[in-house]
Amino acid sequence: GSIVAFLVGQLIDVTVFHRIRALTGERFMWLRATGSTAVSQLFDSFIVLYIAFVLGPQQWPTNQFMAVGTVNYLYKMAAALAMIPVLYLVHMGVRRYLGKEETQRLRHEAAH
């Protein structure tokens, strides 16, 4: 269940990240990172529990599945929101280390 949830989550994360980037360009780095995480972790949180505990031998009822999945998702989102300042600090550090021009070149190269 964990592998399936991870793969689905990662595919969704990458897709949403690139769609947000296409809409916002270089602006709103926090939105790309947190928005794609919000969508992908919603799927990840519920897929893993569904496979492991609803389809699995424990046969959780729907209300338990939804309650645990919601708490897991909210925990992941709290962590993602708490990481926004860290994201900008790391970005600032990388930009200082590489320089503005090299940072822009690498960002452009990664986008294409």
GROMACS .gro file of N, CA and C in nm:
model
  336
    1GLY      N    1   0.082  -0.119   0.000
    1GLY     CA    2   0.000   0.000   0.000
    1GLY      C    3   0.086   0.126   0.000
    2SER      N    4   0.195   0.121   0.075
    2SER     CA    5   0.283   0.237   0.085
    2SER      C    6   0.349   0.269  -0.048
    3ILE      N    7   0.392   0.167  -0.119
    3ILE     CA    8   0.458   0.190  -0.249
    3ILE      C    9   0.359   0.247  -0.349
    4VAL      N   10   0.240   0.193  -0.354
    4VAL     CA   11   0.138   0.244  -0.446
    4VAL      C   12   0.106   0.389  -0.413
    5ALA      N   13   0.084   0.418  -0.285
    5ALA     CA   14   0.052   0.554  -0.243
    5ALA      C   15   0.166   0.650  -0.277
    6PHE      N   16   0.290   0.608  -0.254
    6PHE     CA   17   0.405   0.691  -0.285
    6PHE      C   18   0.412   0.722  -0.435
    7LEU      N   19   0.398   0.620  -0.518
    7LEU     CA   20   0.407   0.640  -0.663
    7LEU      C   21   0.296   0.731  -0.714
    8VAL      N   22   0.174   0.707  -0.672
    8VAL     CA   23   0.062   0.792  -0.714
    8VAL      C   24   0.085   0.934  -0.664
    9GLY      N   25   0.124   0.948  -0.538
    9GLY     CA   26   0.149   1.080  -0.481
    9GLY      C   27   0.257   1.156  -0.556
   10GLN      N   28   0.365   1.089  -0.591
   10GLN     CA   29   0.475   1.156  -0.661
   10GLN      C   30   0.435   1.200  -0.802
   11LEU      N   31   0.361   1.115  -0.872
   11LEU     CA   32   0.315   1.153  -1.006
   11LEU      C   33   0.222   1.274  -1.000
   12ILE      N   34   0.134   1.275  -0.902
   12ILE     CA   35   0.043   1.388  -0.885
   12ILE      C   36   0.121   1.512  -0.846
   13ASP      N   37   0.217   1.498  -0.754
   13ASP     CA   38   0.297   1.611  -0.707
   13ASP      C   39   0.368   1.679  -0.823
   14VAL      N   40   0.434   1.601  -0.906
   14VAL     CA   41   0.509   1.657  -1.019
   14VAL      C   42   0.415   1.726  -1.117
   15THR      N   43   0.302   1.664  -1.145
   15THR     CA   44   0.206   1.721  -1.240
   15THR      C   45   0.151   1.854  -1.188
   16VAL      N   46   0.109   1.857  -1.064
   16VAL     CA   47   0.053   1.980  -1.006
   16VAL      C   48   0.160   2.088  -0.997
   17PHE      N   49   0.282   2.050  -0.956
   17PHE     CA   50   0.392   2.146  -0.945
   17PHE      C   51   0.414   2.217  -1.079
   18HIS      N   52   0.422   2.138  -1.187
   18HIS     CA   53   0.449   2.198  -1.318
   18HIS      C   54   0.332   2.281  -1.369
   19ARG      N   55   0.210   2.241  -1.336
   19ARG     CA   56   0.094   2.323  -1.376
   19ARG      C   57   0.093   2.456  -1.303
   20ILE      N   58   0.124   2.453  -1.174
   20ILE     CA   59   0.130   2.578  -1.098
   20ILE      C   60   0.242   2.666  -1.152
   21ARG      N   61   0.356   2.604  -1.181
   21ARG     CA   62   0.468   2.681  -1.236
   21ARG      C   63   0.433   2.743  -1.371
   22ALA      N   64   0.360   2.670  -1.454
   22ALA     CA   65   0.319   2.723  -1.585
   22ALA      C   66   0.228   2.845  -1.567
   23LEU      N   67   0.147   2.843  -1.463
   23LEU     CA   68   0.055   2.955  -1.438
   23LEU      C   69   0.122   3.074  -1.371
   24THR      N   70   0.220   3.049  -1.285
   24THR     CA   71   0.279   3.157  -1.204
   24THR      C   72   0.420   3.195  -1.246
   25GLY      N   73   0.483   3.117  -1.331
   25GLY     CA   74   0.621   3.146  -1.371
   25GLY      C   75   0.715   3.129  -1.253
   26GLU      N   76   0.805   3.223  -1.238
   26GLU     CA   77   0.905   3.216  -1.131
   26GLU      C   78   0.851   3.268  -0.997
   27ARG      N   79   0.733   3.327  -1.001
   27ARG     CA   80   0.676   3.382  -0.877
   27ARG      C   81   0.613   3.271  -0.793
   28PHE      N   82   0.588   3.299  -0.669
   28PHE     CA   83   0.514   3.213  -0.577
   28PHE      C   84   0.575   3.074  -0.560
   29MET      N   85   0.704   3.070  -0.528
   29MET     CA   86   0.771   2.943  -0.504
   29MET      C   87   0.698   2.864  -0.395
   30TRP      N   88   0.650   2.931  -0.291
   30TRP     CA   89   0.580   2.864  -0.182
   30TRP      C   90   0.453   2.795  -0.233
   31LEU      N   91   0.386   2.856  -0.330
   31LEU     CA   92   0.262   2.799  -0.382
   31LEU      C   93   0.290   2.671  -0.461
   32ARG      N   94   0.397   2.672  -0.541
   32ARG     CA   95   0.434   2.551  -0.615
   32ARG      C   96   0.463   2.437  -0.519
   33ALA      N   97   0.547   2.464  -0.422
   33ALA     CA   98   0.590   2.360  -0.329
   33ALA      C   99   0.475   2.312  -0.240
   34THR      N  100   0.403   2.405  -0.182
   34THR     CA  101   0.298   2.368  -0.087
   34THR      C  102   0.171   2.323  -0.158
   35GLY      N  103   0.138   2.385  -0.269
   35GLY     CA  104   0.018   2.346  -0.342
   35GLY      C  105   0.028   2.205  -0.398
   36SER      N  106   0.142   2.173  -0.457
   36SER     CA  107   0.159   2.038  -0.510
   36SER      C  108   0.161   1.935  -0.397
   37THR      N  109   0.220   1.971  -0.285
   37THR     CA  110   0.221   1.882  -0.169
   37THR      C  111   0.080   1.862  -0.115
   38ALA      N  112   0.001   1.968  -0.111
   38ALA     CA  113  -0.135   1.959  -0.058
   38ALA      C  114  -0.218   1.858  -0.138
   39VAL      N  115  -0.205   1.864  -0.268
   39VAL     CA  116  -0.284   1.773  -0.353
   39VAL      C  117  -0.229   1.631  -0.345
   40SER      N  118  -0.099   1.616  -0.360
   40SER     CA  119  -0.041   1.481  -0.364
   40SER      C  120  -0.055   1.409  -0.230
   41GLN      N  121  -0.039   1.481  -0.120
   41GLN     CA  122  -0.049   1.416   0.010
   41GLN      C  123  -0.191   1.379   0.047
   42LEU      N  124  -0.288   1.447  -0.013
   42LEU     CA  125  -0.427   1.407   0.007
   42LEU      C  126  -0.446   1.265  -0.047
   43PHE      N  127  -0.397   1.240  -0.166
   43PHE     CA  128  -0.407   1.107  -0.225
   43PHE      C  129  -0.323   1.006  -0.147
   44ASP      N  130  -0.199   1.043  -0.117
   44ASP     CA  131  -0.107   0.954  -0.046
   44ASP      C  132  -0.167   0.911   0.088
   45SER      N  133  -0.219   1.007   0.163
   45SER     CA  134  -0.270   0.980   0.298
   45SER      C  135  -0.383   0.877   0.297
   46PHE      N  136  -0.469   0.888   0.198
   46PHE     CA  137  -0.585   0.799   0.197
   46PHE      C  138  -0.558   0.667   0.123
   47ILE      N  139  -0.476   0.669   0.020
   47ILE     CA  140  -0.447   0.544  -0.053
   47ILE      C  141  -0.379   0.443   0.037
   48VAL      N  142  -0.277   0.486   0.108
   48VAL     CA  143  -0.202   0.392   0.192
   48VAL      C  144  -0.292   0.332   0.300
   49LEU      N  145  -0.376   0.413   0.361
   49LEU     CA  146  -0.465   0.361   0.465
   49LEU      C  147  -0.571   0.268   0.406
   50TYR      N  148  -0.622   0.304   0.290
   50TYR     CA  149  -0.726   0.221   0.228
   50TYR      C  150  -0.672   0.082   0.195
   51ILE      N  151  -0.555   0.079   0.134
   51ILE     CA  152  -0.497  -0.051   0.098
   51ILE      C  153  -0.462  -0.132   0.222
   52ALA      N  154  -0.399  -0.067   0.320
   52ALA     CA  155  -0.349  -0.139   0.437
   52ALA      C  156  -0.459  -0.176   0.536
   53PHE      N  157  -0.556  -0.087   0.556
   53PHE     CA  158  -0.649  -0.109   0.667
   53PHE      C  159  -0.795  -0.128   0.629
   54VAL      N  160  -0.832  -0.090   0.508
   54VAL     CA  161  -0.970  -0.118   0.465
   54VAL      C  162  -0.973  -0.248   0.385
   55LEU      N  163  -0.883  -0.258   0.287
   55LEU     CA  164  -0.875  -0.381   0.209
   55LEU      C  165  -0.803  -0.491   0.286
   56GLY      N  166  -0.715  -0.452   0.377
   56GLY     CA  167  -0.635  -0.548   0.453
   56GLY      C  168  -0.717  -0.621   0.557
   57PRO      N  169  -0.650  -0.702   0.638
   57PRO     CA  170  -0.721  -0.789   0.732
   57PRO      C  171  -0.800  -0.717   0.841
   58GLN      N  172  -0.765  -0.591   0.869
   58GLN     CA  173  -0.834  -0.521   0.977
   58GLN      C  174  -0.973  -0.473   0.938
   59GLN      N  175  -0.997  -0.450   0.808
   59GLN     CA  176  -1.129  -0.412   0.757
   59GLN      C  177  -1.189  -0.293   0.833
   60TRP      N  178  -1.113  -0.180   0.836
   60TRP     CA  179  -1.163  -0.062   0.905
   60TRP      C  180  -1.297  -0.016   0.847
   61PRO      N  181  -1.386   0.032   0.934
   61PRO     CA  182  -1.509   0.093   0.883
   61PRO      C  183  -1.476   0.230   0.820
   62THR      N  184  -1.565   0.279   0.737
   62THR     CA  185  -1.543   0.405   0.665
   62THR      C  186  -1.514   0.521   0.759
   63ASN      N  187  -1.588   0.532   0.869
   63ASN     CA  188  -1.566   0.646   0.959
   63ASN      C  189  -1.427   0.644   1.022
   64GLN      N  190  -1.376   0.529   1.055
   64GLN     CA  191  -1.240   0.520   1.111
   64GLN      C  192  -1.137   0.553   1.004
   65PHE      N  193  -1.155   0.499   0.885
   65PHE     CA  194  -1.066   0.527   0.772
   65PHE      C  195  -1.061   0.678   0.745
   66MET      N  196  -1.176   0.742   0.739
   66MET     CA  197  -1.181   0.886   0.711
   66MET      C  198  -1.120   0.968   0.825
   67ALA      N  199  -1.145   0.929   0.949
   67ALA     CA  200  -1.091   1.002   1.064
   67ALA      C  201  -0.939   0.995   1.068
   68VAL      N  202  -0.884   0.876   1.054
   68VAL     CA  203  -0.738   0.860   1.058
   68VAL      C  204  -0.674   0.926   0.938
   69GLY      N  205  -0.734   0.910   0.820
   69GLY     CA  206  -0.681   0.974   0.699
   69GLY      C  207  -0.679   1.125   0.710
   70THR      N  208  -0.784   1.182   0.766
   70THR     CA  209  -0.791   1.327   0.782
   70THR      C  210  -0.685   1.378   0.878
   71VAL      N  211  -0.668   1.310   0.990
   71VAL     CA  212  -0.565   1.350   1.087
   71VAL      C  213  -0.426   1.339   1.024
   72ASN      N  214  -0.400   1.230   0.952
   72ASN     CA  215  -0.271   1.214   0.885
   72ASN      C  216  -0.247   1.327   0.785
   73TYR      N  217  -0.349   1.359   0.707
   73TYR     CA  218  -0.336   1.465   0.607
   73TYR      C  219  -0.311   1.600   0.673
   74LEU      N  220  -0.384   1.630   0.778
   74LEU     CA  221  -0.366   1.759   0.847
   74LEU      C  222  -0.225   1.770   0.908
   75TYR      N  223  -0.174   1.660   0.960
   75TYR     CA  224  -0.038   1.659   1.013
   75TYR      C  225   0.063   1.689   0.902
   76LYS      N  226   0.047   1.624   0.787
   76LYS     CA  227   0.137   1.646   0.674
   76LYS      C  228   0.130   1.790   0.625
   77MET      N  229   0.010   1.846   0.622
   77MET     CA  230  -0.005   1.985   0.577
   77MET      C  231   0.056   2.083   0.676
   78ALA      N  232   0.042   2.056   0.804
   78ALA     CA  233   0.105   2.142   0.905
   78ALA      C  234   0.256   2.142   0.887
   79ALA      N  235   0.312   2.025   0.860
   79ALA     CA  236   0.457   2.016   0.836
   79ALA      C  237   0.495   2.092   0.710
   80ALA      N  238   0.416   2.079   0.604
   80ALA     CA  239   0.445   2.148   0.478
   80ALA      C  240   0.439   2.300   0.497
   81LEU      N  241   0.342   2.347   0.570
   81LEU     CA  242   0.331   2.492   0.596
   81LEU      C  243   0.446   2.542   0.682
   82ALA      N  244   0.487   2.460   0.779
   82ALA     CA  245   0.599   2.499   0.865
   82ALA      C  246   0.730   2.505   0.787
   83MET      N  247   0.739   2.433   0.677
   83MET     CA  248   0.862   2.429   0.598
   83MET      C  249   0.876   2.547   0.501
   84ILE      N  250   0.772   2.627   0.484
   84ILE     CA  251   0.781   2.740   0.389
   84ILE      C  252   0.897   2.833   0.422
   85PRO      N  253   0.914   2.877   0.548
   85PRO     CA  254   1.031   2.963   0.576
   85PRO      C  255   1.164   2.893   0.547
   86VAL      N  256   1.172   2.764   0.575
   86VAL     CA  257   1.294   2.688   0.548
   86VAL      C  258   1.321   2.684   0.398
   87LEU      N  259   1.217   2.667   0.319
   87LEU     CA  260   1.229   2.667   0.174
   87LEU      C  261   1.295   2.796   0.124
   88TYR      N  262   1.247   2.909   0.176
   88TYR     CA  263   1.303   3.038   0.133
   88TYR      C  264   1.445   3.059   0.186
   89LEU      N  265   1.474   3.012   0.306
   89LEU     CA  266   1.611   3.023   0.359
   89LEU      C  267   1.709   2.941   0.276
   90VAL      N  268   1.672   2.820   0.241
   90VAL     CA  269   1.758   2.736   0.158
   90VAL      C  270   1.775   2.798   0.019
   91HIS      N  271   1.666   2.848  -0.036
   91HIS     CA  272   1.672   2.914  -0.167
   91HIS      C  273   1.768   3.032  -0.163
   92MET      N  274   1.760   3.111  -0.057
   92MET     CA  275   1.849   3.226  -0.042
   92MET      C  276   1.995   3.181  -0.031
   93GLY      N  277   2.018   3.074   0.047
   93GLY     CA  278   2.154   3.023   0.063
   93GLY      C  279   2.212   2.971  -0.067
   94VAL      N  280   2.133   2.899  -0.145
   94VAL     CA  281   2.178   2.847  -0.274
   94VAL      C  282   2.208   2.962  -0.369
   95ARG      N  283   2.121   3.061  -0.369
   95ARG     CA  284   2.141   3.176  -0.458
   95ARG      C  285   2.269   3.252  -0.422
   96ARG      N  286   2.294   3.265  -0.293
   96ARG     CA  287   2.419   3.332  -0.251
   96ARG      C  288   2.541   3.251  -0.291
   97TYR      N  289   2.532   3.121  -0.275
   97TYR     CA  290   2.645   3.035  -0.304
   97TYR      C  291   2.675   3.030  -0.454
   98LEU      N  292   2.571   3.012  -0.536
   98LEU     CA  293   2.590   3.000  -0.681
   98LEU      C  294   2.600   3.133  -0.752
   99GLY      N  295   2.540   3.236  -0.696
   99GLY     CA  296   2.531   3.364  -0.764
   99GLY      C  297   2.401   3.371  -0.843
  100LYS      N  298   2.358   3.492  -0.870
  100LYS     CA  299   2.229   3.514  -0.935
  100LYS      C  300   2.225   3.453  -1.076
  101GLU      N  301   2.329   3.476  -1.153
  101GLU     CA  302   2.330   3.431  -1.292
  101GLU      C  303   2.327   3.278  -1.303
  102GLU      N  304   2.412   3.211  -1.224
  102GLU     CA  305   2.417   3.065  -1.228
  102GLU      C  306   2.285   3.005  -1.177
  103THR      N  307   2.229   3.065  -1.076
  103THR     CA  308   2.100   3.019  -1.024
  103THR      C  309   1.993   3.027  -1.132
  104GLN      N  310   1.987   3.139  -1.202
  104GLN     CA  311   1.889   3.157  -1.309
  104GLN      C  312   1.912   3.056  -1.422
  105ARG      N  313   2.037   3.034  -1.458
  105ARG     CA  314   2.069   2.939  -1.565
  105ARG      C  315   2.022   2.799  -1.528
  106LEU      N  316   2.051   2.756  -1.406
  106LEU     CA  317   2.013   2.624  -1.361
  106LEU      C  318   1.861   2.610  -1.349
  107ARG      N  319   1.794   2.714  -1.303
  107ARG     CA  320   1.648   2.711  -1.294
  107ARG      C  321   1.586   2.699  -1.434
  108HIS      N  322   1.639   2.772  -1.527
  108HIS     CA  323   1.589   2.767  -1.664
  108HIS      C  324   1.612   2.628  -1.723
  109GLU      N  325   1.731   2.575  -1.700
  109GLU     CA  326   1.764   2.442  -1.752
  109GLU      C  327   1.673   2.334  -1.690
  110ALA      N  328   1.647   2.344  -1.562
  110ALA     CA  329   1.561   2.247  -1.495
  110ALA      C  330   1.417   2.255  -1.540
  111ALA      N  331   1.373   2.372  -1.581
  111ALA     CA  332   1.234   2.392  -1.623
  111ALA      C  333   1.207   2.334  -1.761
  112HIS      N  334   1.312   2.309  -1.837
  112HIS     CA  335   1.292   2.261  -1.975
  112HIS      C  336   1.347   2.125  -1.996
   0.00000   0.00000   0.00000
